[in-house]
């Protein structure tokens, strides 16, 4: 049979027959296998699927999808870099709630501008595992009254960064969530990502994250379908949804058509979760408990998704003036 351009599907079908149970004692152990599984794939969504397939729990599949989503957002990131997005503050993640400040501090020896970053972020995924932070900070208020946001890419171990783990979060406890403080962190002009921080990064990431995390979770489910001997029809169902998510992830995340089809794709995944409930009952044990605990993560940010969907339909249904 001639292989198609959906090589990740061929790989899943071929690899599924040789699945061996693998329990990772910590994220560092999973990270090694994640890099191995994802290393041969060019596009981030394929790396997310492969990383999810390598995962032994929902949390690590989520982490694989999240990291690959950031690689899709910032294509210059190397594949072996774990990054996290630092957006949310005390007042939320909307641009007007971002009070972290990026202030000019002078010039370096080569004449490039330098800055100082101060602020505090909450609910940062993979904060203690990260190599780099993508930080949303304000440059001040623009003439139109809106907060001017820039995104800064900085080393997670840079002086002035303090990571404070959040212990009270119940979901995906195998990966870290933390508050991160930035006190007089030195920033160079080369650390600033080009363009507007909100329209160029924060807004598109919401859709990119949905697609890549969902693809990784489906990769994880496909591994379990083989491991626990679930019916072929279940595996076909999972593969069909993977193919759809992959197609969407390769398109522009701000396209209204992508938002509309993504809404249906996510609905299909929720329906799949319901269909899988009797099968998870037969699995039982800690695997079933962890699945029941963490699957709720897929429903977070539902209100924001609904708003994006409505805006997408408005794009097509609002009459254009003659």
CSV table of C-alpha atoms in Angstrom, one decimal:
chain,number,residue,atom,x,y,z
A,1,UNK,CA,0.0,0.0,0.0
A,2,UNK,CA,1.4,3.4,-1.0
A,3,UNK,CA,1.8,5.7,2.0
A,4,UNK,CA,0.1,9.0,1.9
A,5,UNK,CA,1.2,12.5,3.1
A,6,UNK,CA,-0.5,11.6,6.5
A,7,UNK,CA,2.6,9.8,7.5
A,8,UNK,CA,1.9,10.4,11.2
A,9,UNK,CA,-1.2,8.1,10.7
A,10,UNK,CA,1.0,5.4,9.2
A,11,UNK,CA,3.4,5.8,12.1
A,12,UNK,CA,0.7,5.4,14.7
A,13,UNK,CA,-0.7,2.3,13.0
A,14,UNK,CA,2.8,0.8,12.7
A,15,UNK,CA,3.9,1.8,16.2
A,16,UNK,CA,0.7,0.7,17.9
A,17,UNK,CA,1.5,-2.9,17.4
A,18,UNK,CA,4.6,-2.7,19.4
A,19,UNK,CA,3.3,-0.7,22.3
A,20,UNK,CA,5.0,-1.6,25.6
A,21,UNK,CA,3.8,-0.2,29.0
A,22,UNK,CA,6.1,2.6,30.1
A,23,UNK,CA,5.6,4.4,33.4
A,24,UNK,CA,7.6,7.6,33.7
A,25,UNK,CA,8.7,8.5,37.3
A,26,UNK,CA,8.9,12.2,36.4
A,27,UNK,CA,8.7,14.7,33.7
A,28,UNK,CA,12.4,14.6,32.9
A,29,UNK,CA,12.1,10.9,32.1
A,30,UNK,CA,9.1,11.5,29.8
A,31,UNK,CA,10.9,14.5,28.2
A,32,UNK,CA,13.7,12.2,26.9
A,33,UNK,CA,11.2,9.9,25.2
A,34,UNK,CA,9.1,12.8,24.0
A,35,UNK,CA,12.2,14.2,22.2
A,36,UNK,CA,12.9,10.8,20.7
A,37,UNK,CA,9.4,10.3,19.5
A,38,UNK,CA,8.9,13.8,18.2
A,39,UNK,CA,12.4,14.4,16.8
A,40,UNK,CA,11.8,13.0,13.3
A,41,UNK,CA,8.6,15.1,12.6
A,42,UNK,CA,8.9,18.4,10.8
A,43,UNK,CA,5.6,20.2,11.8
A,44,UNK,CA,4.6,20.8,15.4
A,45,UNK,CA,1.2,19.1,15.2
A,46,UNK,CA,2.9,15.8,14.2
A,47,UNK,CA,5.3,16.2,17.1
A,48,UNK,CA,2.4,16.8,19.4
A,49,UNK,CA,0.7,13.6,18.2
A,50,UNK,CA,3.9,11.6,18.6
A,51,UNK,CA,4.5,13.1,22.0
A,52,UNK,CA,1.0,12.2,23.1
A,53,UNK,CA,1.4,8.7,21.9
A,54,UNK,CA,4.6,8.4,24.0
A,55,UNK,CA,2.9,9.7,27.1
A,56,UNK,CA,1.8,7.3,29.9
A,57,UNK,CA,-0.8,9.8,31.3
A,58,UNK,CA,-3.0,12.7,30.2
A,59,UNK,CA,-0.8,15.2,31.9
A,60,UNK,CA,2.3,14.4,29.8
A,61,UNK,CA,0.2,14.3,26.6
A,62,UNK,CA,-1.1,17.7,27.5
A,63,UNK,CA,2.4,19.0,28.1
A,64,UNK,CA,3.6,17.6,24.7
A,65,UNK,CA,0.7,19.4,23.0
A,66,UNK,CA,1.3,22.6,24.9
A,67,UNK,CA,5.0,22.7,24.1
A,68,UNK,CA,4.4,21.9,20.4
A,69,UNK,CA,1.7,24.6,20.3
A,70,UNK,CA,4.4,27.2,21.4
A,71,UNK,CA,6.7,25.9,18.7
A,72,UNK,CA,3.9,26.5,16.1
A,73,UNK,CA,3.5,30.0,17.6
A,74,UNK,CA,7.2,30.8,17.5
A,75,UNK,CA,8.8,28.7,14.8
A,76,UNK,CA,12.3,29.8,15.8
A,77,UNK,CA,12.1,27.7,19.0
A,78,UNK,CA,14.3,24.6,18.8
A,79,UNK,CA,12.4,21.3,19.1
A,80,UNK,CA,14.2,20.4,22.3
A,81,UNK,CA,13.2,23.5,24.2
A,82,UNK,CA,10.4,23.4,26.8
A,83,UNK,CA,8.7,26.8,26.9
A,84,UNK,CA,5.7,28.2,28.7
A,85,UNK,CA,3.5,31.2,28.0
A,86,UNK,CA,3.3,33.8,30.9
A,87,UNK,CA,0.2,35.8,30.3
A,88,UNK,CA,-2.4,35.6,33.1
A,89,UNK,CA,-2.1,38.1,36.0
A,90,UNK,CA,-4.3,38.9,39.0
A,91,UNK,CA,-7.0,40.4,36.8
A,92,UNK,CA,-6.9,37.7,34.1
A,93,UNK,CA,-5.4,37.3,30.6
A,94,UNK,CA,-7.1,40.2,28.7
A,95,UNK,CA,-4.6,42.8,27.5
A,96,UNK,CA,-6.1,45.4,29.8
A,97,UNK,CA,-5.3,43.1,32.8
A,98,UNK,CA,-1.6,42.9,31.9
A,99,UNK,CA,0.3,45.2,34.2
A,100,UNK,CA,3.7,43.6,34.0
A,101,UNK,CA,5.9,46.4,32.6
A,102,UNK,CA,8.7,46.5,30.1
A,103,UNK,CA,10.7,49.7,30.6
A,104,UNK,CA,13.6,51.0,28.5
A,105,UNK,CA,16.9,51.1,30.4
A,106,UNK,CA,19.5,52.2,27.9
A,107,UNK,CA,21.7,50.6,25.3
A,108,UNK,CA,24.1,47.7,25.3
A,109,UNK,CA,27.7,47.8,24.1
A,110,UNK,CA,26.6,47.2,20.5
A,111,UNK,CA,24.1,50.0,20.5
A,112,UNK,CA,21.1,47.8,20.9
A,113,UNK,CA,18.3,48.9,23.2
A,114,UNK,CA,18.0,47.3,26.7
A,115,UNK,CA,14.9,47.0,29.0
A,116,UNK,CA,13.9,46.0,32.4
A,117,UNK,CA,11.0,43.6,33.1
A,118,UNK,CA,8.9,43.7,36.3
A,119,UNK,CA,5.7,41.9,37.0
A,120,UNK,CA,3.9,38.8,38.4
A,121,UNK,CA,2.2,36.0,36.5
A,122,UNK,CA,-0.2,33.2,37.6
A,123,UNK,CA,-1.2,29.7,36.4
A,124,UNK,CA,2.0,29.1,34.3
A,125,UNK,CA,2.0,25.6,32.9
A,126,UNK,CA,5.3,23.7,33.0
A,127,UNK,CA,7.0,26.6,34.8
A,128,UNK,CA,9.5,24.5,36.8
A,129,UNK,CA,10.3,22.4,33.7
A,130,UNK,CA,10.7,25.3,31.3
A,131,UNK,CA,13.9,26.3,29.5
A,132,UNK,CA,12.3,29.6,28.3
A,133,UNK,CA,9.5,31.9,29.3
A,134,UNK,CA,7.4,33.8,26.8
A,135,UNK,CA,6.2,36.8,28.8
A,136,UNK,CA,3.5,39.3,27.9
A,137,UNK,CA,4.3,42.7,29.2
A,138,UNK,CA,3.0,46.3,28.7
A,139,UNK,CA,5.0,49.0,27.0
A,140,UNK,CA,2.4,51.5,28.2
A,141,UNK,CA,-0.9,52.9,26.9
A,142,UNK,CA,-1.1,53.7,23.2
A,143,UNK,CA,-2.7,56.8,21.7
A,144,UNK,CA,-6.0,54.9,21.1
A,145,UNK,CA,-6.2,54.1,24.8
A,146,UNK,CA,-5.3,50.4,24.5
A,147,UNK,CA,-2.5,48.6,26.4
A,148,UNK,CA,0.5,48.1,24.1
A,149,UNK,CA,1.7,44.5,24.7
A,150,UNK,CA,5.0,42.9,23.7
A,151,UNK,CA,6.1,39.3,24.1
A,152,UNK,CA,9.6,38.7,25.5
A,153,UNK,CA,11.5,35.4,25.2
A,154,UNK,CA,13.8,35.0,28.1
A,155,UNK,CA,15.9,32.2,29.7
A,156,UNK,CA,13.8,30.6,32.5
A,157,UNK,CA,16.9,30.8,34.8
A,158,UNK,CA,17.7,34.5,34.2
A,159,UNK,CA,18.5,36.6,37.3
A,160,UNK,CA,15.4,38.2,38.8
A,161,UNK,CA,13.0,35.4,38.0
A,162,UNK,CA,11.3,33.7,40.9
A,163,UNK,CA,9.1,30.5,40.4
A,164,UNK,CA,6.5,29.8,43.1
A,165,UNK,CA,4.8,26.4,42.6
A,166,UNK,CA,1.0,26.3,43.0
A,167,UNK,CA,0.1,23.3,45.1
A,168,UNK,CA,-3.7,23.6,45.2
A,169,UNK,CA,-4.4,22.8,41.6
A,170,UNK,CA,-6.1,19.4,41.2
A,171,UNK,CA,-5.8,18.8,37.4
A,172,UNK,CA,-2.7,17.2,35.8
A,173,UNK,CA,-0.6,17.1,38.9
A,174,UNK,CA,2.3,15.4,37.1
A,175,UNK,CA,3.3,18.7,35.5
A,176,UNK,CA,3.9,21.9,37.3
A,177,UNK,CA,1.8,25.1,37.5
A,178,UNK,CA,3.3,28.1,39.2
A,179,UNK,CA,3.3,31.8,39.8
A,180,UNK,CA,6.3,33.5,38.4
A,181,UNK,CA,7.7,36.8,39.6
A,182,UNK,CA,10.0,39.1,37.5
A,183,UNK,CA,12.0,41.6,39.4
A,184,UNK,CA,14.3,43.9,37.4
A,185,UNK,CA,14.9,41.2,34.8
A,186,UNK,CA,17.4,42.4,32.1
A,187,UNK,CA,15.9,42.2,28.6
A,188,UNK,CA,17.8,42.9,25.3
A,189,UNK,CA,16.2,44.0,22.1
A,190,UNK,CA,16.9,40.6,20.6
A,191,UNK,CA,14.6,39.1,23.3
A,192,UNK,CA,11.6,40.9,22.0
A,193,UNK,CA,9.4,39.0,19.5
A,194,UNK,CA,8.3,41.1,16.5
A,195,UNK,CA,4.9,42.6,16.2
A,196,UNK,CA,1.9,43.2,18.5
A,197,UNK,CA,1.9,40.9,21.5
A,198,UNK,CA,-1.9,40.4,21.6
A,199,UNK,CA,-2.8,40.1,17.9
A,200,UNK,CA,0.4,38.3,16.9
A,201,UNK,CA,0.7,35.9,19.8
A,202,UNK,CA,-1.9,35.8,22.6
A,203,UNK,CA,-5.0,35.7,20.4
A,204,UNK,CA,-3.8,33.1,17.9
A,205,UNK,CA,-2.3,30.9,20.6
A,206,UNK,CA,-5.8,30.1,22.0
A,207,UNK,CA,-6.7,28.3,18.8
A,208,UNK,CA,-3.2,26.8,18.3
A,209,UNK,CA,-3.3,25.4,21.8
A,210,UNK,CA,-6.7,23.8,21.4
A,211,UNK,CA,-5.6,22.0,18.2
A,212,UNK,CA,-2.2,20.8,19.4
A,213,UNK,CA,-3.3,19.7,22.9
A,214,UNK,CA,-6.3,17.9,21.4
A,215,UNK,CA,-4.1,16.2,18.9
A,216,UNK,CA,-1.7,15.1,21.6
A,217,UNK,CA,-4.5,13.7,23.8
A,218,UNK,CA,-5.8,11.8,20.8
A,219,UNK,CA,-2.3,10.4,20.3
A,220,UNK,CA,-2.4,9.3,23.9
A,221,UNK,CA,-5.8,7.7,23.5
A,222,UNK,CA,-4.6,5.8,20.4
A,223,UNK,CA,-1.8,4.3,22.4
A,224,UNK,CA,-4.3,3.2,25.0
A,225,UNK,CA,-6.6,1.8,22.4
A,226,UNK,CA,-3.8,-0.6,21.4
A,227,UNK,CA,-2.6,-1.2,24.9
A,228,UNK,CA,-6.1,-2.2,26.2
A,229,UNK,CA,-7.3,-3.9,23.1
A,230,UNK,CA,-10.1,-1.5,22.2
A,231,UNK,CA,-12.1,-2.3,19.1
A,232,UNK,CA,-10.8,-1.3,15.6
A,233,UNK,CA,-13.8,1.0,15.2
A,234,UNK,CA,-12.5,3.0,18.2
A,235,UNK,CA,-9.0,3.3,16.7
A,236,UNK,CA,-10.6,4.4,13.3
A,237,UNK,CA,-12.6,7.0,15.2
A,238,UNK,CA,-9.5,8.4,16.9
A,239,UNK,CA,-7.5,8.5,13.7
A,240,UNK,CA,-10.2,10.3,11.8
A,241,UNK,CA,-10.2,13.0,14.4
A,242,UNK,CA,-6.4,13.2,14.4
A,243,UNK,CA,-6.5,13.8,10.6
A,244,UNK,CA,-9.0,16.6,11.0
A,245,UNK,CA,-7.1,18.3,13.8
A,246,UNK,CA,-3.9,18.0,11.8
A,247,UNK,CA,-5.5,19.7,8.7
A,248,UNK,CA,-6.8,22.5,10.9
A,249,UNK,CA,-3.4,23.0,12.6
A,250,UNK,CA,-1.6,23.5,9.3
A,251,UNK,CA,-3.9,26.5,8.5
A,252,UNK,CA,-3.9,30.0,9.7
A,253,UNK,CA,-5.2,30.1,13.3
A,254,UNK,CA,-7.0,33.4,12.8
A,255,UNK,CA,-9.0,32.2,9.8
A,256,UNK,CA,-12.8,32.3,10.6
A,257,UNK,CA,-13.3,29.0,8.8
A,258,UNK,CA,-10.7,27.3,11.1
A,259,UNK,CA,-12.6,28.5,14.1
A,260,UNK,CA,-15.9,27.1,12.8
A,261,UNK,CA,-14.5,23.7,11.9
A,262,UNK,CA,-12.5,23.6,15.1
A,263,UNK,CA,-15.7,24.0,17.1
A,264,UNK,CA,-17.1,20.9,15.5
A,265,UNK,CA,-13.8,19.0,15.9
A,266,UNK,CA,-13.8,19.7,19.6
A,267,UNK,CA,-17.5,18.6,19.9
A,268,UNK,CA,-16.5,15.3,18.1
A,269,UNK,CA,-13.8,14.8,20.7
A,270,UNK,CA,-16.1,15.4,23.6
A,271,UNK,CA,-18.5,12.9,22.0
A,272,UNK,CA,-15.7,10.4,21.7
A,273,UNK,CA,-14.9,10.8,25.4
A,274,UNK,CA,-18.5,9.9,26.3
A,275,UNK,CA,-18.3,6.9,24.0
A,276,UNK,CA,-15.1,5.7,25.7
A,277,UNK,CA,-16.5,5.8,29.2
A,278,UNK,CA,-17.5,2.1,29.3
A,279,UNK,CA,-14.0,1.1,28.0
A,280,UNK,CA,-12.3,3.2,30.7
A,281,UNK,CA,-14.5,1.4,33.2
A,282,UNK,CA,-13.0,-1.9,32.1
A,283,UNK,CA,-9.5,-0.5,32.5
A,284,UNK,CA,-10.2,0.7,36.0
A,285,UNK,CA,-7.6,1.4,38.6
A,286,UNK,CA,-5.4,4.5,38.7
A,287,UNK,CA,-5.5,5.0,35.0
A,288,UNK,CA,-9.3,5.4,35.1
A,289,UNK,CA,-9.1,7.7,38.1
A,290,UNK,CA,-6.5,9.9,36.4
A,291,UNK,CA,-8.5,10.0,33.2
A,292,UNK,CA,-11.7,11.1,35.1
A,293,UNK,CA,-9.7,13.8,36.9
A,294,UNK,CA,-7.9,15.3,33.9
A,295,UNK,CA,-10.4,15.1,31.0
A,296,UNK,CA,-12.2,18.1,32.4
A,297,UNK,CA,-9.2,20.2,31.3
A,298,UNK,CA,-10.5,20.0,27.7
A,299,UNK,CA,-13.6,22.0,28.8
A,300,UNK,CA,-11.6,25.0,30.2
A,301,UNK,CA,-12.0,28.3,28.4
A,302,UNK,CA,-15.3,27.3,26.8
A,303,UNK,CA,-16.6,30.8,27.0
A,304,UNK,CA,-13.7,32.2,25.0
A,305,UNK,CA,-14.1,29.5,22.4
A,306,UNK,CA,-17.8,30.4,22.1
A,307,UNK,CA,-17.0,34.0,21.5
A,308,UNK,CA,-14.4,33.1,18.8
A,309,UNK,CA,-17.0,30.9,17.2
A,310,UNK,CA,-19.6,33.6,17.2
A,311,UNK,CA,-17.2,36.1,15.7
A,312,UNK,CA,-16.3,33.6,13.0
A,313,UNK,CA,-20.0,33.1,12.0
A,314,UNK,CA,-20.5,36.9,12.1
A,315,UNK,CA,-17.7,37.2,9.5
A,316,UNK,CA,-19.7,35.1,7.0
A,317,UNK,CA,-23.2,36.1,8.0
A,318,UNK,CA,-22.9,39.9,8.4
A,319,UNK,CA,-24.0,41.6,5.2
A,320,UNK,CA,-21.3,43.6,3.5
A,321,UNK,CA,-22.3,47.2,2.5
A,322,UNK,CA,-22.9,47.8,-1.2
